[in-house]
Short mmCIF file of C-alpha atoms in Angstrom, two decimals:
data_model
loop_
_atom_site.label_atom_id
_atom_site.label_comp_id
_atom_site.label_asym_id
_atom_site.label_seq_id
_atom_site.Cartn_x
_atom_site.Cartn_y
_atom_site.Cartn_z
CA MET A 1 107.33 108.82 135.03
CA PRO A 2 103.90 110.11 133.88
CA SER A 3 103.78 113.33 131.79
CA PRO A 4 102.20 116.54 133.96
CA GLY A 5 98.40 117.06 132.73
CA PRO A 6 95.88 114.60 131.20
CA THR A 7 97.12 111.02 131.02
CA ARG A 8 98.22 109.95 127.70
CA LEU A 9 96.07 106.85 127.02
CA LEU A 10 97.32 105.25 123.47
CA LEU A 11 95.08 102.52 122.02
CA VAL A 12 97.04 100.29 119.10
CA GLY A 13 94.46 98.97 117.22
CA ALA A 14 90.99 99.24 116.64
CA GLY A 15 89.66 95.37 117.36
CA HIS A 16 85.93 94.73 118.69
CA THR A 17 86.97 95.58 122.26
CA HIS A 18 88.73 99.26 121.22
CA LEU A 19 85.30 100.06 119.35
CA HIS A 20 83.41 100.25 122.85
CA VAL A 21 85.62 102.10 124.78
CA LEU A 22 86.13 104.36 121.73
CA LYS A 23 82.57 105.04 121.44
CA ASN A 24 82.95 105.90 125.38
CA ALA A 25 85.75 108.19 124.82
CA ASP A 26 84.12 110.94 126.06
CA GLN A 27 83.82 109.60 129.19
CA LEU A 28 87.60 109.02 129.27
CA ARG A 29 88.39 112.45 128.38
CA ASP A 30 86.15 113.80 131.17
CA ALA A 31 88.04 111.33 133.43
CA GLY A 32 91.43 113.36 133.08
CA TYR A 33 92.80 111.35 129.76
CA ALA A 34 93.97 112.46 126.61
CA VAL A 35 93.31 109.43 123.77
CA THR A 36 95.09 108.77 120.75
CA LEU A 37 94.22 105.86 118.42
CA LEU A 38 96.81 104.19 116.14
CA ALA A 39 94.96 102.39 113.82
CA PRO A 40 93.44 102.19 110.03
CA ALA A 41 90.89 104.08 108.78
CA ASP A 42 88.34 101.08 108.75
CA PHE A 43 87.40 97.84 110.92
CA ILE A 44 86.47 95.27 109.41
CA TYR A 45 83.44 93.03 111.31
CA SER A 46 85.01 89.33 111.37
CA GLY A 47 80.99 88.09 111.61
CA VAL A 48 80.54 88.62 108.13
CA ALA A 49 83.91 88.41 106.37
CA SER A 50 83.42 84.90 105.09
CA SER A 51 80.33 86.06 103.61
CA SER A 52 81.65 89.41 102.00
CA SER A 53 85.01 87.61 100.63
CA THR A 54 82.92 85.29 98.73
CA GLY A 55 80.16 87.70 97.08
CA ALA A 56 77.23 86.37 99.49
CA LEU A 57 77.15 90.18 100.94
CA SER A 58 78.36 93.24 99.94
CA ILE A 59 82.26 93.97 100.21
CA ASP A 60 81.25 96.70 102.48
CA THR A 61 78.38 95.02 104.69
CA GLY A 62 81.09 94.92 108.05
CA VAL A 63 83.08 98.10 107.12
CA ILE A 64 82.94 100.30 110.37
CA ASP A 65 84.52 104.03 109.97
CA VAL A 66 86.86 103.97 112.73
CA GLY A 67 87.26 107.84 112.79
CA ALA A 68 83.77 108.62 112.66
CA LEU A 69 83.22 106.47 115.71
CA ALA A 70 86.08 107.97 117.56
CA GLY A 71 85.10 111.74 116.93
CA ASP A 72 86.49 114.90 118.44
CA ALA A 73 87.66 112.91 121.91
CA VAL A 74 90.33 110.86 119.91
CA THR A 75 93.34 112.14 117.95
CA HIS A 76 93.42 109.61 115.09
CA HIS A 77 96.63 108.30 113.41
CA ARG A 78 95.93 106.04 110.50
CA GLN A 79 99.00 104.20 110.74
CA ARG A 80 99.95 100.45 111.88
CA LEU A 81 102.21 99.91 115.06
CA ALA A 82 105.76 99.20 113.86
CA ASP A 83 107.83 99.22 117.16
CA LEU A 84 107.53 99.55 120.91
CA ASP A 85 109.48 100.98 123.71
CA VAL A 86 107.44 99.88 126.80
CA GLU A 87 110.22 101.27 129.24
CA ALA A 88 110.67 104.89 127.57
CA ARG A 89 106.62 104.81 127.00
CA ARG A 90 106.75 105.17 123.01
CA ALA A 91 105.27 103.56 120.12
CA ARG A 92 106.40 104.01 116.27
CA THR A 93 104.13 104.16 113.53
CA ASP A 94 104.97 102.43 110.39
CA ASP A 95 105.53 105.98 108.97
CA GLY A 96 108.15 106.41 111.20
CA THR A 97 106.09 108.97 113.83
CA TRP A 98 106.70 108.14 117.56
CA LEU A 99 104.15 108.66 119.57
CA ASP A 100 104.09 108.91 123.71
CA PHE A 101 101.94 107.30 126.40
CA ASP A 102 101.43 106.74 129.99
CA VAL A 103 98.75 104.04 129.43
CA LEU A 104 99.16 101.61 126.36
CA SER A 105 96.41 99.68 125.68
CA ILE A 106 96.60 96.91 122.52
CA ASN A 107 94.09 95.41 120.40
CA ILE A 108 95.38 94.29 117.01
CA GLY A 109 93.96 91.38 116.60
CA SER A 110 95.51 87.99 114.90
CA VAL A 111 96.75 86.73 111.62
CA ALA A 112 96.39 83.20 109.79
CA ASN A 113 99.16 80.83 111.00
CA ARG A 114 101.99 80.25 108.65
CA TYR A 115 104.21 78.07 110.53
CA ASP A 116 105.41 74.77 109.11
CA ILE A 117 104.36 75.76 105.66
CA GLU A 118 106.97 76.58 102.77
CA ALA A 119 106.77 78.97 100.03
CA THR A 120 108.42 81.85 98.52
CA ASP A 121 107.59 85.15 99.27
CA GLU A 122 106.29 85.63 96.08
CA VAL A 123 103.38 82.93 96.45
CA TRP A 124 102.85 84.05 99.73
CA THR A 125 102.41 87.49 98.44
CA ASP A 126 100.66 86.48 94.53
CA ASP A 127 99.20 83.50 95.25
CA VAL A 128 97.57 82.91 98.90
CA VAL A 129 94.72 84.71 100.42
CA ALA A 130 95.02 84.20 104.34
CA VAL A 131 91.87 84.48 106.38
CA LYS A 132 93.44 87.56 108.83
CA PRO A 133 94.03 90.13 108.17
CA LEU A 134 90.61 90.42 107.00
CA GLU A 135 91.37 93.11 104.24
CA GLU A 136 93.32 89.87 102.70
CA LEU A 137 90.35 87.93 102.84
CA LEU A 138 87.79 90.58 101.20
CA ASP A 139 90.50 90.50 98.11
CA LEU A 140 89.17 86.53 97.77
CA ASN A 141 86.29 87.45 95.38
CA ALA A 142 88.45 89.29 93.12
CA ARG A 143 91.05 86.82 93.08
CA ILE A 144 88.59 84.14 91.94
CA ALA A 145 86.92 86.32 89.43
CA ALA A 146 90.47 86.93 88.00
CA ALA A 147 91.28 83.26 88.18
CA ALA A 148 88.49 82.52 85.86
CA THR A 149 88.80 81.32 82.34
CA GLY A 150 85.15 81.20 81.07
CA ALA A 151 83.19 78.32 79.01
CA GLY A 152 82.40 77.38 82.30
CA THR A 153 85.95 75.78 83.63
CA PRO A 154 85.30 75.76 87.57
CA VAL A 155 87.69 78.00 89.44
CA ARG A 156 89.82 75.51 91.69
CA VAL A 157 90.20 76.95 95.32
CA THR A 158 91.89 74.73 97.98
CA LEU A 159 91.01 75.84 101.59
CA ILE A 160 94.29 74.94 104.05
CA GLY A 161 92.69 74.13 107.30
CA GLY A 162 89.36 73.30 108.61
CA GLY A 163 88.36 75.42 111.09
CA PRO A 164 85.24 77.76 111.23
CA THR A 165 86.52 79.99 108.64
CA ALA A 166 87.11 77.43 106.45
CA MET A 167 83.76 75.93 106.94
CA GLU A 168 82.39 79.05 106.09
CA LEU A 169 84.31 79.94 103.23
CA ALA A 170 83.96 76.08 102.00
CA GLY A 171 79.79 76.74 102.55
CA ASN A 172 79.88 79.91 100.61
CA LEU A 173 82.07 79.26 97.82
CA SER A 174 80.76 75.93 97.18
CA SER A 175 77.00 77.45 96.95
CA GLY A 176 75.54 80.04 94.33
CA ARG A 177 72.93 81.80 96.41
CA GLY A 178 73.40 85.31 95.75
CA LEU A 179 76.48 84.61 93.16
CA GLU A 180 74.97 85.38 89.96
CA GLY A 181 77.20 85.91 87.34
CA ALA A 182 80.35 84.33 89.71
CA PRO A 183 82.20 81.45 87.90
CA PRO A 184 81.70 78.20 89.54
CA ARG A 185 84.20 77.02 92.01
CA ARG A 186 85.84 73.62 92.87
CA VAL A 187 86.54 73.58 96.63
CA THR A 188 89.05 71.19 98.03
CA VAL A 189 89.47 71.54 102.04
CA ILE A 190 92.97 70.24 103.73
CA GLU A 191 92.95 69.50 107.23
CA ALA A 192 95.85 68.08 109.31
CA GLU A 193 93.78 66.88 111.97
CA ALA A 194 91.70 63.43 111.60
CA THR A 195 88.55 65.05 112.49
CA VAL A 196 87.28 68.37 111.51
CA MET A 197 85.51 70.54 113.80
CA ARG A 198 86.29 68.10 116.69
CA HIS A 199 84.59 70.38 119.28
CA LEU A 200 81.21 69.76 117.49
CA PRO A 201 78.78 67.51 118.46
CA ALA A 202 79.05 64.29 116.44
CA LEU A 203 75.76 64.43 115.02
CA ALA A 204 76.59 67.70 113.88
CA GLN A 205 79.74 67.36 112.54
CA ARG A 206 77.87 64.32 110.21
CA ARG A 207 75.34 67.04 109.09
CA LEU A 208 78.18 69.38 108.51
CA LEU A 209 80.18 67.10 106.62
CA ALA A 210 77.07 65.76 104.89
CA LEU A 211 76.22 69.21 103.76
CA LEU A 212 79.35 69.79 101.99
CA HIS A 213 79.80 66.63 100.22
CA SER A 214 76.17 67.22 98.92
CA ARG A 215 77.90 70.32 97.10
CA GLU A 216 80.60 68.47 95.66
CA VAL A 217 83.22 69.77 98.27
CA THR A 218 86.52 67.53 98.31
CA LEU A 219 87.67 66.76 102.01
CA LEU A 220 91.20 65.77 102.56
CA LYS A 221 91.36 65.02 106.26
CA GLY A 222 94.80 63.56 108.33
CA ARG A 223 96.68 65.48 105.70
CA SER A 224 99.21 68.17 106.38
CA VAL A 225 100.72 70.84 103.64
CA ARG A 226 104.66 70.92 103.35
CA SER A 227 104.41 73.68 100.71
CA ILE A 228 102.86 75.69 98.32
CA GLU A 229 103.81 76.54 95.00
CA SER A 230 101.97 78.69 92.51
CA ASP A 231 99.66 76.49 90.95
CA HIS A 232 99.38 73.26 93.42
CA THR A 233 99.81 72.46 97.32
CA ILE A 234 102.18 69.78 97.85
CA LEU A 235 101.50 67.57 100.95
CA GLU A 236 103.43 65.54 102.94
CA GLY A 237 104.10 62.62 101.46
CA GLY A 238 104.43 63.84 98.17
CA ALA A 239 100.64 64.02 96.62
CA SER A 240 99.73 67.39 95.58
CA VAL A 241 96.44 69.41 94.98
CA THR A 242 96.48 71.51 91.87
CA HIS A 243 94.61 75.15 92.56
CA ASP A 244 93.95 78.37 90.89
CA VAL A 245 93.57 79.98 94.38
CA VAL A 246 94.98 78.96 97.83
CA VAL A 247 93.12 80.22 101.10
CA LEU A 248 95.34 79.78 103.98
CA ALA A 249 92.95 78.69 107.04
CA THR A 250 95.37 77.22 109.26
CA GLY A 251 93.86 78.72 112.42
CA LEU A 252 95.04 82.05 114.18
CA VAL A 253 98.16 83.05 115.93
CA SER A 254 99.10 86.25 117.48
CA PRO A 255 101.16 88.87 115.36
CA SER A 256 105.03 88.01 115.98
CA LEU A 257 105.82 91.94 115.96
CA LEU A 258 104.40 91.54 119.89
CA ALA A 259 107.53 88.83 120.27
CA ASP A 260 109.97 91.25 118.57
CA VAL A 261 108.84 94.16 120.75
CA GLY A 262 109.23 92.20 123.97
CA LEU A 263 105.54 92.17 124.99
CA ALA A 264 105.16 88.00 124.01
CA ASP A 265 106.62 85.15 124.82
CA PRO A 266 107.88 83.42 121.46
CA HIS A 267 107.82 79.43 121.30
CA PRO A 268 111.11 78.08 120.47
CA GLU A 269 109.89 76.75 116.78
CA VAL A 270 111.28 80.02 114.75
CA SER A 271 109.84 79.86 111.09
CA ASP A 272 110.86 82.42 107.97
CA HIS A 273 107.57 83.92 108.35
CA ARG A 274 107.02 84.26 111.94
CA VAL A 275 108.10 83.90 115.66
CA VAL A 276 105.26 82.04 116.89
CA THR A 277 103.80 83.05 120.02
CA ASP A 278 100.55 83.01 122.29
CA GLY A 279 100.38 86.46 122.59
CA ILE A 280 100.65 89.05 125.19
CA PRO A 281 100.27 87.48 128.50
CA VAL A 282 97.36 89.29 130.50
CA ARG A 283 96.10 88.85 134.35
CA ALA A 284 92.18 88.90 134.39
CA THR A 285 92.30 92.67 134.75
CA LEU A 286 93.47 92.53 130.99
CA GLN A 287 96.75 94.25 131.88
CA HIS A 288 99.93 92.71 131.34
CA ARG A 289 101.93 90.10 133.27
CA ASP A 290 104.94 92.49 133.85
CA HIS A 291 103.46 96.08 133.23
CA ASP A 292 100.56 97.67 135.16
CA ASP A 293 100.39 100.47 132.57
CA VAL A 294 99.87 97.94 129.33
CA TYR A 295 96.71 96.47 128.62
CA ALA A 296 96.04 93.66 125.94
CA VAL A 297 92.97 92.51 124.71
CA GLY A 298 91.21 90.23 121.95
CA ASP A 299 92.96 88.06 120.07
CA CYS A 300 96.51 89.55 120.37
CA ALA A 301 96.34 88.53 124.18
CA HIS A 302 96.95 85.40 125.88
CA PHE A 303 94.46 85.51 128.60
CA MET A 304 96.32 83.79 131.64
CA PRO A 305 93.38 82.34 134.13
CA GLN A 306 92.15 80.24 131.32
CA PRO A 307 92.52 79.87 127.44
CA LEU A 308 90.18 81.51 125.48
CA ALA A 309 89.17 80.80 121.62
CA LYS A 310 89.98 83.52 119.16
CA ILE A 311 86.59 84.36 118.18
CA GLY A 312 85.27 87.90 118.39
CA VAL A 313 82.80 87.17 121.37
CA TYR A 314 85.25 87.81 123.80
CA GLY A 315 86.62 91.04 122.32
CA VAL A 316 83.19 92.51 122.35
CA ARG A 317 82.53 91.11 126.08
CA GLN A 318 86.11 92.74 127.27
CA GLY A 319 85.37 96.32 126.29
CA PRO A 320 82.80 97.12 129.27
CA VAL A 321 85.57 95.69 131.38
CA LEU A 322 88.80 97.58 129.62
CA LEU A 323 86.42 101.05 130.02
CA ALA A 324 85.66 100.28 133.40
CA SER A 325 89.21 99.69 134.55
CA LEU A 326 90.66 102.71 132.60
CA LEU A 327 88.05 104.80 134.29
CA ALA A 328 88.74 103.13 138.23
CA ARG A 329 92.59 103.54 137.50
CA ALA A 330 91.93 107.11 136.72
CA ALA A 331 89.49 107.43 140.08
CA GLY A 332 92.30 105.28 142.21
CA GLU A 333 89.77 102.72 142.41
CA PRO A 334 90.09 98.57 142.17
CA LEU A 335 90.01 97.14 138.65
CA PRO A 336 87.68 95.25 137.55
CA GLU A 337 88.32 91.60 136.14
CA PHE A 338 86.96 89.56 132.97
CA VAL A 339 85.23 86.51 133.80
CA PRO A 340 84.61 84.76 130.64
CA GLN A 341 81.27 83.24 130.04
CA ARG A 342 81.28 79.32 129.78
CA HIS A 343 79.67 78.75 126.77
CA ALA A 344 79.66 81.46 123.88
CA LEU A 345 77.01 81.19 120.79
CA GLN A 346 78.50 80.64 117.22
CA VAL A 347 76.91 80.70 114.00
CA LEU A 348 78.38 79.89 110.43
CA ASP A 349 77.11 81.08 107.40
CA LEU A 350 77.26 78.09 105.21
CA GLY A 351 75.97 79.67 102.15
CA ASP A 352 72.68 78.89 100.17
CA GLY A 353 70.76 80.80 103.42
CA VAL A 354 71.52 77.66 105.74
CA GLY A 355 73.72 78.41 109.03
CA LEU A 356 75.18 76.14 111.56
CA ALA A 357 74.35 77.75 115.68
CA THR A 358 76.16 75.85 118.39
CA ARG A 359 76.43 76.56 122.05
CA GLY A 360 78.27 74.04 124.47
CA SER A 361 76.41 70.74 123.40
CA TRP A 362 73.32 72.50 121.90
CA TRP A 363 73.48 73.21 118.13
CA TRP A 364 71.19 73.94 115.22
CA LEU A 365 71.83 73.90 111.31
CA GLY A 366 69.18 75.24 109.34
CA ARG A 367 67.91 78.67 107.87
CA ALA A 368 66.64 79.74 111.16
CA ALA A 369 70.27 79.43 112.60
CA LEU A 370 71.67 82.09 109.78
CA ARG A 371 68.61 84.50 110.46
CA LEU A 372 69.77 84.37 113.91
CA LYS A 373 73.00 85.19 112.89
CA ARG A 374 72.00 87.87 110.41
CA ARG A 375 70.05 89.46 113.22
CA VAL A 376 72.69 89.21 115.68
CA ASP A 377 74.99 91.11 112.96
CA ARG A 378 72.78 93.81 112.11
CA THR A 379 72.33 94.71 115.99
CA TRP A 380 75.72 95.00 116.35
CA LEU A 381 77.01 96.75 113.87
CA THR A 382 74.20 99.18 113.74
CA HIS A 383 75.31 99.66 117.40
CA TYR A 384 78.98 101.20 115.47
CA GLN A 385 78.55 102.24 112.25
#
């Protein structure tokens, strides 16, 4: 049963969507909510994470102080979610604290998919850098520096996966712009699909691959990774690729914790590293399929009306809808629905001042594309920093 007094709203995670809610938390307080946030102290903006992780931008460029944004209208617990009991309306933090709620919203993002790749726990911890969570990716430049042997010998970096993040990392790691004093890098990209970035128009694909080829990036297409060792990656068929640093950019999945606590449906395939899940199933109102008092947004949600790519723009646009929904339920009014845009602008930072902008069938490769990206990113960050 709901508690007497203010409605206890628990926000788990501080992703793109929840940042908007936190910035407007005074409206929720005035509407009768007692707002609690369970999230780490900082939010890392994915839009500049690849550039920051390779040294092209300052490491703190995309960092937002979540506590400062939340202000006095929110009680902030700087931990992570460890367990959840939806029926009892309680969430446990990783330090053992139980938090009670009447309404719950989850925005904890995604993680890099380890499924179907063998490696020891030691290798996953010590030798692999995952593109998400972003805290791990930001350690990439330091890992490369630590692997350098001097005397101009390139650091061998293997990127497993050929999606947008892998392309950004390959572009930045194979360039030298803004990286004075950094060791040279020899970059290899391993992609299981026969086509890299197949969602791009054909000419845009060719231009992108030609750019990477001109920077001596080795691209292995149609090659699946079987296992990762401390100094080499083994492909299906037995061939291997040596590395000093390996980056897991195999695509994003929702955290397995969501299936463990019963909010998400696991796939039948189970690996040693995670239960594979599409995320928390939500209706157009962003409410859980089976629980009206549970919301899920951003990458950790499975939007049932239509599949959504795991890109930040959807989380950003869900922010006003979630805020409006929380205010509407407090007033006893109908809840709004989230309607995804048909096409979303995406701009890749490919290093050396070059970007690739795409929106539907439209695309542009060049310096103007990256200038557009920098302006959009600065505007968004300034709103929250």
